[in-house]
CSV table of C-alpha atoms and ligand atoms in Angstrom, one decimal:
chain,number,residue,atom,x,y,z
A,740,MET,CA,246.4,301.3,87.0
A,741,THR,CA,245.7,300.6,83.3
A,742,GLU,CA,248.7,301.6,81.1
A,743,LEU,CA,247.1,303.9,78.6
A,744,PRO,CA,248.3,304.0,75.0
A,745,ARG,CA,250.1,307.2,74.0
A,746,THR,CA,248.8,309.5,71.3
A,747,PRO,CA,251.5,309.8,68.7
A,748,SER,CA,253.1,313.1,68.1
A,749,PHE,CA,252.1,315.6,65.4
A,750,ASP,CA,255.0,317.8,66.5
A,751,LEU,CA,257.6,318.6,63.7
A,752,SER,CA,260.1,320.5,65.8
A,753,GLY,CA,263.6,319.9,64.5
A,754,LYS,CA,262.4,318.6,61.1
A,755,ARG,CA,263.4,320.1,57.8
A,756,ALA,CA,260.6,320.2,55.2
A,757,LEU,CA,260.4,321.1,51.5
A,758,VAL,CA,257.0,322.3,50.1
A,759,THR,CA,256.7,322.8,46.4
A,760,GLY,CA,254.0,325.0,44.8
A,761,ALA,CA,254.1,326.9,48.1
A,762,SER,CA,253.4,330.4,46.7
A,763,SER,CA,249.6,329.8,46.5
A,764,GLY,CA,246.7,327.5,47.1
A,765,ILE,CA,247.1,324.1,48.7
A,766,GLY,CA,250.9,324.3,48.7
A,767,LEU,CA,250.8,327.5,50.8
A,768,GLY,CA,248.3,325.9,53.2
A,769,CYS,CA,250.5,322.9,53.6
A,770,ALA,CA,253.6,325.0,54.2
A,771,VAL,CA,251.7,326.8,57.0
A,772,ALA,CA,250.5,323.6,58.5
A,773,LEU,CA,254.1,322.2,58.7
A,774,ALA,CA,255.7,325.4,59.9
A,775,GLU,CA,253.0,325.9,62.6
A,776,ALA,CA,253.8,322.4,63.8
A,777,GLY,CA,257.5,323.4,64.3
A,778,ALA,CA,259.2,322.4,61.1
A,779,HIS,CA,261.7,324.6,59.2
A,780,VAL,CA,259.9,324.9,55.9
A,781,VAL,CA,261.8,325.5,52.6
A,782,CYS,CA,259.1,327.0,50.3
A,783,ALA,CA,259.6,326.4,46.6
A,784,ALA,CA,257.8,327.9,43.6
A,785,ARG,CA,258.7,329.7,40.4
A,786,ARG,CA,257.5,333.2,41.3
A,787,ALA,CA,260.2,334.5,43.7
A,788,ASP,CA,258.4,337.7,44.6
A,789,VAL,CA,255.0,336.0,45.5
A,790,LEU,CA,256.9,333.3,47.3
A,791,GLN,CA,259.0,335.7,49.4
A,792,ALA,CA,255.8,337.6,50.4
A,793,SER,CA,254.3,334.3,51.7
A,794,VAL,CA,257.5,333.4,53.5
A,795,ASP,CA,257.7,336.9,55.1
A,796,ALA,CA,254.1,336.5,56.3
A,797,MET,CA,254.9,333.1,57.8
A,798,ARG,CA,258.0,334.5,59.6
A,799,THR,CA,255.9,337.3,61.2
A,800,GLN,CA,254.0,334.5,62.9
A,801,GLY,CA,257.3,333.3,64.5
A,802,TRP,CA,257.5,330.3,62.2
A,803,SER,CA,260.7,329.2,60.5
A,804,ALA,CA,260.7,329.4,56.7
A,805,ASP,CA,262.9,330.1,53.6
A,806,ALA,CA,262.1,330.7,50.0
A,807,VAL,CA,263.8,329.0,47.0
A,808,ALA,CA,262.8,329.9,43.4
A,809,LEU,CA,262.5,326.7,41.5
A,810,ASP,CA,261.0,325.6,38.2
A,811,GLN,CA,260.8,321.9,38.8
A,812,VAL,CA,260.5,321.0,35.2
A,813,ASP,CA,264.2,321.9,35.1
A,814,LEU,CA,265.5,318.6,36.6
A,815,ALA,CA,269.1,319.9,37.1
A,816,SER,CA,267.8,322.7,39.4
A,817,LEU,CA,265.5,320.2,41.1
A,818,SER,CA,268.3,317.8,41.8
A,819,ALA,CA,270.5,320.6,43.1
A,820,ALA,CA,267.7,321.8,45.5
A,821,MET,CA,267.4,318.2,46.9
A,822,GLU,CA,271.0,317.5,47.6
A,823,ASP,CA,270.7,318.1,51.4
A,824,PRO,CA,268.2,315.6,52.8
A,825,PHE,CA,264.8,316.7,53.9
A,826,ASP,CA,262.7,314.9,56.6
A,827,VAL,CA,259.5,315.8,54.8
A,828,VAL,CA,258.9,316.6,51.1
A,829,LEU,CA,255.4,317.7,50.1
A,830,ASN,CA,254.9,318.3,46.4
A,831,SER,CA,251.9,320.5,45.6
A,832,ALA,CA,253.2,322.0,42.3
A,833,GLY,CA,250.8,321.1,39.6
A,834,LEU,CA,249.1,322.2,36.4
A,835,ALA,CA,245.7,321.7,34.8
A,836,ARG,CA,244.8,322.2,31.2
A,837,HIS,CA,241.3,321.0,30.4
A,838,SER,CA,239.9,320.2,27.0
A,839,ALA,CA,237.9,317.6,25.2
A,840,ALA,CA,240.1,314.6,24.7
A,841,VAL,CA,239.7,314.9,20.9
A,842,ASP,CA,241.0,318.5,21.1
A,843,THR,CA,244.0,318.0,23.4
A,844,THR,CA,247.2,319.2,21.8
A,845,PRO,CA,250.6,317.6,22.3
A,846,ASP,CA,251.7,320.9,23.9
A,847,ASP,CA,248.9,320.6,26.6
A,848,TYR,CA,249.8,317.0,27.1
A,849,ASP,CA,253.5,317.7,27.6
A,850,ALA,CA,252.9,320.7,29.9
A,851,VAL,CA,250.6,318.7,32.2
A,852,MET,CA,252.7,315.5,32.2
A,853,ASP,CA,256.0,317.4,32.7
A,854,VAL,CA,254.9,319.0,35.9
A,855,ASN,CA,252.4,316.6,37.3
A,856,VAL,CA,254.3,313.3,36.5
A,857,LYS,CA,257.9,313.8,35.4
A,858,ALA,CA,258.8,316.4,38.0
A,859,ALA,CA,256.9,314.6,40.7
A,860,TYR,CA,258.7,311.4,39.8
A,861,PHE,CA,262.2,312.8,39.9
A,862,LEU,CA,261.4,315.0,43.0
A,863,SER,CA,260.5,311.7,44.8
A,864,SER,CA,263.6,310.0,43.4
A,865,TYR,CA,266.0,312.8,44.4
A,866,ALA,CA,264.4,313.2,47.8
A,867,ALA,CA,264.7,309.5,48.6
A,868,ARG,CA,268.3,309.3,47.2
A,869,ALA,CA,269.4,312.0,49.6
A,870,MET,CA,267.6,310.4,52.6
A,871,ILE,CA,269.2,307.0,51.8
A,872,ALA,CA,272.7,308.5,51.4
A,873,ALA,CA,272.3,310.2,54.8
A,874,GLY,CA,270.8,307.1,56.4
A,875,ARG,CA,267.7,309.0,57.4
A,876,SER,CA,264.0,308.2,57.3
A,877,GLY,CA,261.5,310.6,55.8
A,878,SER,CA,258.0,311.2,54.5
A,879,ILE,CA,257.2,312.2,50.9
A,880,ILE,CA,253.7,313.5,50.2
A,881,HIS,CA,252.2,314.3,46.8
A,882,ILE,CA,249.1,316.4,46.3
A,883,SER,CA,247.4,314.1,43.7
A,884,SER,CA,243.6,314.4,43.2
A,885,GLN,CA,240.3,312.5,43.4
A,886,MET,CA,240.9,312.5,39.6
A,887,GLY,CA,243.7,310.0,40.4
A,888,HIS,CA,240.8,307.6,41.2
A,889,VAL,CA,238.0,308.5,38.9
A,890,GLY,CA,237.6,310.1,35.5
A,891,GLY,CA,236.2,313.5,34.7
A,892,PRO,CA,234.8,315.3,31.5
A,893,GLU,CA,237.4,317.3,29.6
A,894,ARG,CA,240.1,316.0,32.0
A,895,ALA,CA,241.7,313.0,30.3
A,896,VAL,CA,245.2,314.4,30.5
A,897,TYR,CA,244.9,315.7,34.0
A,898,CYS,CA,243.3,312.4,35.2
A,899,ALA,CA,246.0,310.4,33.4
A,900,SER,CA,248.7,312.4,35.3
A,901,LYS,CA,247.0,312.0,38.7
A,902,HIS,CA,246.4,308.2,38.1
A,903,ALA,CA,250.2,308.0,37.3
A,904,ILE,CA,251.0,309.4,40.8
A,905,GLU,CA,248.9,306.8,42.4
A,906,GLY,CA,250.8,304.0,40.7
A,907,MET,CA,254.1,305.7,41.4
A,908,ILE,CA,253.7,306.0,45.1
A,909,LYS,CA,252.8,302.4,45.5
A,910,SER,CA,255.9,301.2,43.7
A,911,MET,CA,258.2,303.6,45.5
A,912,ALA,CA,256.6,302.7,48.9
A,913,ILE,CA,257.6,299.0,48.1
A,914,GLU,CA,261.2,300.0,47.3
A,915,TRP,CA,261.8,302.4,50.1
A,916,GLY,CA,259.7,301.1,53.1
A,917,LYS,CA,262.4,299.1,54.7
A,918,LYS,CA,264.7,302.2,54.7
A,919,GLY,CA,262.1,304.0,56.7
A,920,ILE,CA,261.0,306.3,53.8
A,921,ARG,CA,257.2,306.6,53.5
A,922,ILE,CA,255.4,308.0,50.4
A,923,ASN,CA,251.7,308.8,50.2
A,924,SER,CA,249.3,311.1,48.4
A,925,ILE,CA,246.5,313.3,49.3
A,926,CYS,CA,243.6,313.3,46.8
A,927,PRO,CA,241.4,316.4,47.2
A,928,THR,CA,238.1,317.2,45.6
A,929,PHE,CA,237.6,320.7,44.1
A,930,ILE,CA,239.3,323.1,46.5
A,931,ARG,CA,238.9,326.9,46.2
A,932,THR,CA,242.3,328.0,44.8
A,933,PRO,CA,243.5,329.9,41.7
A,934,LEU,CA,243.6,326.6,39.8
A,935,THR,CA,239.8,326.0,40.1
A,936,ALA,CA,238.7,329.6,39.4
A,937,PRO,CA,237.7,328.7,35.8
A,938,THR,CA,235.5,325.9,37.1
A,939,PHE,CA,234.0,327.8,40.0
A,940,ASP,CA,233.4,330.9,37.8
A,941,ASP,CA,231.3,328.9,35.3
A,942,PRO,CA,227.7,328.2,36.7
A,943,ASP,CA,227.3,325.0,34.7
A,944,ARG,CA,230.6,323.5,35.9
A,945,LEU,CA,230.0,324.6,39.5
A,946,ALA,CA,226.6,322.9,39.3
A,947,TRP,CA,228.3,319.7,38.1
A,948,VAL,CA,230.8,319.9,41.0
A,949,MET,CA,228.0,320.4,43.6
A,950,SER,CA,226.0,317.5,42.1
A,951,LYS,CA,229.0,315.2,42.7
A,952,ILE,CA,230.1,316.4,46.2
A,953,LYS,CA,227.9,314.9,48.9
A,954,LEU,CA,228.6,317.6,51.4
A,955,PRO,CA,227.0,321.0,51.1
A,956,ARG,CA,230.0,323.1,50.0
A,957,VAL,CA,233.2,323.0,47.9
A,958,GLY,CA,236.5,322.3,49.6
A,959,GLU,CA,238.8,324.9,51.1
A,960,VAL,CA,242.6,324.8,51.5
A,961,SER,CA,242.1,324.4,55.3
A,962,ASP,CA,240.4,321.0,54.5
A,963,ILE,CA,243.8,319.7,53.3
A,964,MET,CA,246.1,321.0,56.0
A,965,GLY,CA,245.3,318.5,58.7
A,966,ALA,CA,246.0,315.6,56.3
A,967,ALA,CA,249.3,317.1,55.4
A,968,LEU,CA,250.3,317.4,59.0
A,969,PHE,CA,249.2,313.8,59.7
A,970,LEU,CA,251.2,312.4,56.8
A,971,ALA,CA,254.3,314.5,57.6
A,972,SER,CA,254.4,313.5,61.3
A,973,ASP,CA,255.0,310.4,63.3
A,974,ALA,CA,251.2,310.1,63.8
A,975,SER,CA,251.2,308.3,60.4
A,976,ALA,CA,254.3,306.2,61.0
A,977,MET,CA,252.5,303.0,59.7
A,978,VAL,CA,251.1,304.7,56.6
A,979,THR,CA,252.8,304.3,53.3
A,980,GLY,CA,251.9,303.6,49.6
A,981,THR,CA,248.4,304.9,50.1
A,982,SER,CA,246.2,307.8,49.2
A,983,MET,CA,244.0,309.9,51.4
A,984,LEU,CA,240.8,310.9,49.7
A,985,ILE,CA,239.5,314.3,50.9
A,986,ASP,CA,236.7,314.3,48.4
A,987,GLY,CA,233.5,315.3,50.2
A,988,GLY,CA,232.1,311.9,49.2
A,989,TRP,CA,232.7,312.5,45.4
A,990,THR,CA,233.9,308.9,44.9
A,991,ALA,CA,231.4,307.3,47.3
A,992,ASP,CA,229.0,306.2,44.5
B,327,NAD,N1,242.4,323.1,43.7
B,327,NAD,C1,241.9,321.9,43.5
B,327,NAD,O1,240.7,321.7,43.4
B,327,NAD,C2,242.7,320.7,43.5
B,327,NAD,C3,242.1,319.5,43.7
B,327,NAD,C4,242.9,318.3,43.6
B,327,NAD,C5,244.2,318.4,43.4
B,327,NAD,N2,244.8,319.6,43.2
B,327,NAD,C6,246.2,319.6,43.0
B,327,NAD,O2,246.8,320.4,44.1
B,327,NAD,C7,248.0,321.0,43.6
B,327,NAD,C8,248.1,322.4,43.9
B,327,NAD,O3,247.1,323.1,43.2
B,327,NAD,P1,246.3,324.4,43.7
B,327,NAD,O4,244.9,324.2,43.6
B,327,NAD,O5,246.9,324.8,45.0
B,327,NAD,O6,246.7,325.4,42.6
B,327,NAD,P2,247.7,326.6,42.5
B,327,NAD,O7,247.7,327.1,41.1
B,327,NAD,O8,247.4,327.6,43.6
B,327,NAD,O9,249.1,326.0,42.9
B,327,NAD,C9,249.8,325.3,41.9
B,327,NAD,C10,251.3,325.7,42.2
B,327,NAD,O10,252.1,324.9,41.3
B,327,NAD,C11,253.1,325.7,40.8
B,327,NAD,N3,253.8,325.2,39.6
B,327,NAD,C12,253.2,324.9,38.5
B,327,NAD,N4,254.1,324.5,37.6
B,327,NAD,C13,255.3,324.6,38.3
B,327,NAD,C14,256.7,324.3,37.9
B,327,NAD,N5,257.0,323.9,36.7
B,327,NAD,N6,257.6,324.4,38.9
B,327,NAD,C15,257.3,324.9,40.1
B,327,NAD,N7,256.1,325.2,40.5
B,327,NAD,C16,255.1,325.0,39.6
B,327,NAD,C17,252.4,327.1,40.6
B,327,NAD,O11,253.3,328.1,40.5
B,327,NAD,C18,251.5,327.1,41.8
B,327,NAD,O12,252.2,327.7,42.9
B,327,NAD,C19,248.1,320.6,42.1
B,327,NAD,O13,249.0,319.5,42.0
B,327,NAD,C20,246.7,320.3,41.7
B,327,NAD,O14,246.7,319.4,40.7
B,327,NAD,C21,244.1,320.8,43.3
B,328,GCO,O1,239.4,320.1,37.4
B,328,GCO,C1,239.6,321.2,37.7
B,328,GCO,O2,239.0,322.2,37.4
B,328,GCO,C2,240.9,321.5,38.5
B,328,GCO,O3,241.8,322.1,37.6
B,328,GCO,C3,241.4,320.2,39.1
B,328,GCO,O4,242.6,320.5,39.8
B,328,GCO,C4,240.4,319.7,40.1
B,328,GCO,O5,240.0,320.7,40.9
B,328,GCO,C5,240.9,318.7,41.1
B,328,GCO,O6,241.9,317.9,40.8
B,328,GCO,C6,239.7,318.0,41.7
B,328,GCO,O7,239.2,317.0,41.0
């Protein structure tokens, strides 16, 4: 009989995962995807009350989850939260402040870069450091953006921050690959979350979005959850230093 290849496992039983930005939007969706696959998920965000409500809802499903209040711009707290190694670290915390490039203030610039780049950089660094010290492999995943690959009007700082993630993951993948640590990004198009409310609530901006997406609708959080599970699990064991565009065809032309 033909020996058939085995489908790799998407099961995360016995794995410990950290998901940042887990109180809402894409982060909450990814936390659910990992918990449903069997991981114990530590959900991190700043708003302890909102976060606890999400964790309580996950527990009622029979999934394993904890909440940790964390402002990841505070690198000392971030480092402390990462001391015990995780098998999976998924970073969805992020900020968008859009303005014409000539009107961007240093405060807007710093706010976006501090969360989207600096915190993401040190989160990765601390995560890998703990994995290496424990002699463990792991998967680090950043929610970047299609704006890490193309530009967008009134989005120069946001695009700069997401392009930085794309360069960062490639360099870190080179450094950590032989230790069994993978690092990748997911690059979504416009997804319906609190972050995109100002864009979707403006008819002109929504029309621009729909003129760029090739599919007939905007993205939903559920469109990202399968990719998160894939990159977290052994199903993606040969995938590192790359980004997965979930952009409804935005970047196809
Ligand atoms: N919604 C989209 O269309 C879209 C598309 C592409 C990429 N993204 C990216 O996805 C990620 C999640 O965004 P979302 O759409 O789910 O929005 P969201 O506003 O629902 O989630 C962002 C989360 O980041 C958290 N956060 C912000 N600053 C933080 C800090 N200093 N410390 C800890 N947590 C902090 C917020 O509290 C929130 O929970 C972001 O990185 C965003 O850039 C979103
Ligand atoms: O541009 C916006 O309105 C959002 O704040 C961004 O988060 C984008 O939705 C996203 O990155 C897709 O390009």
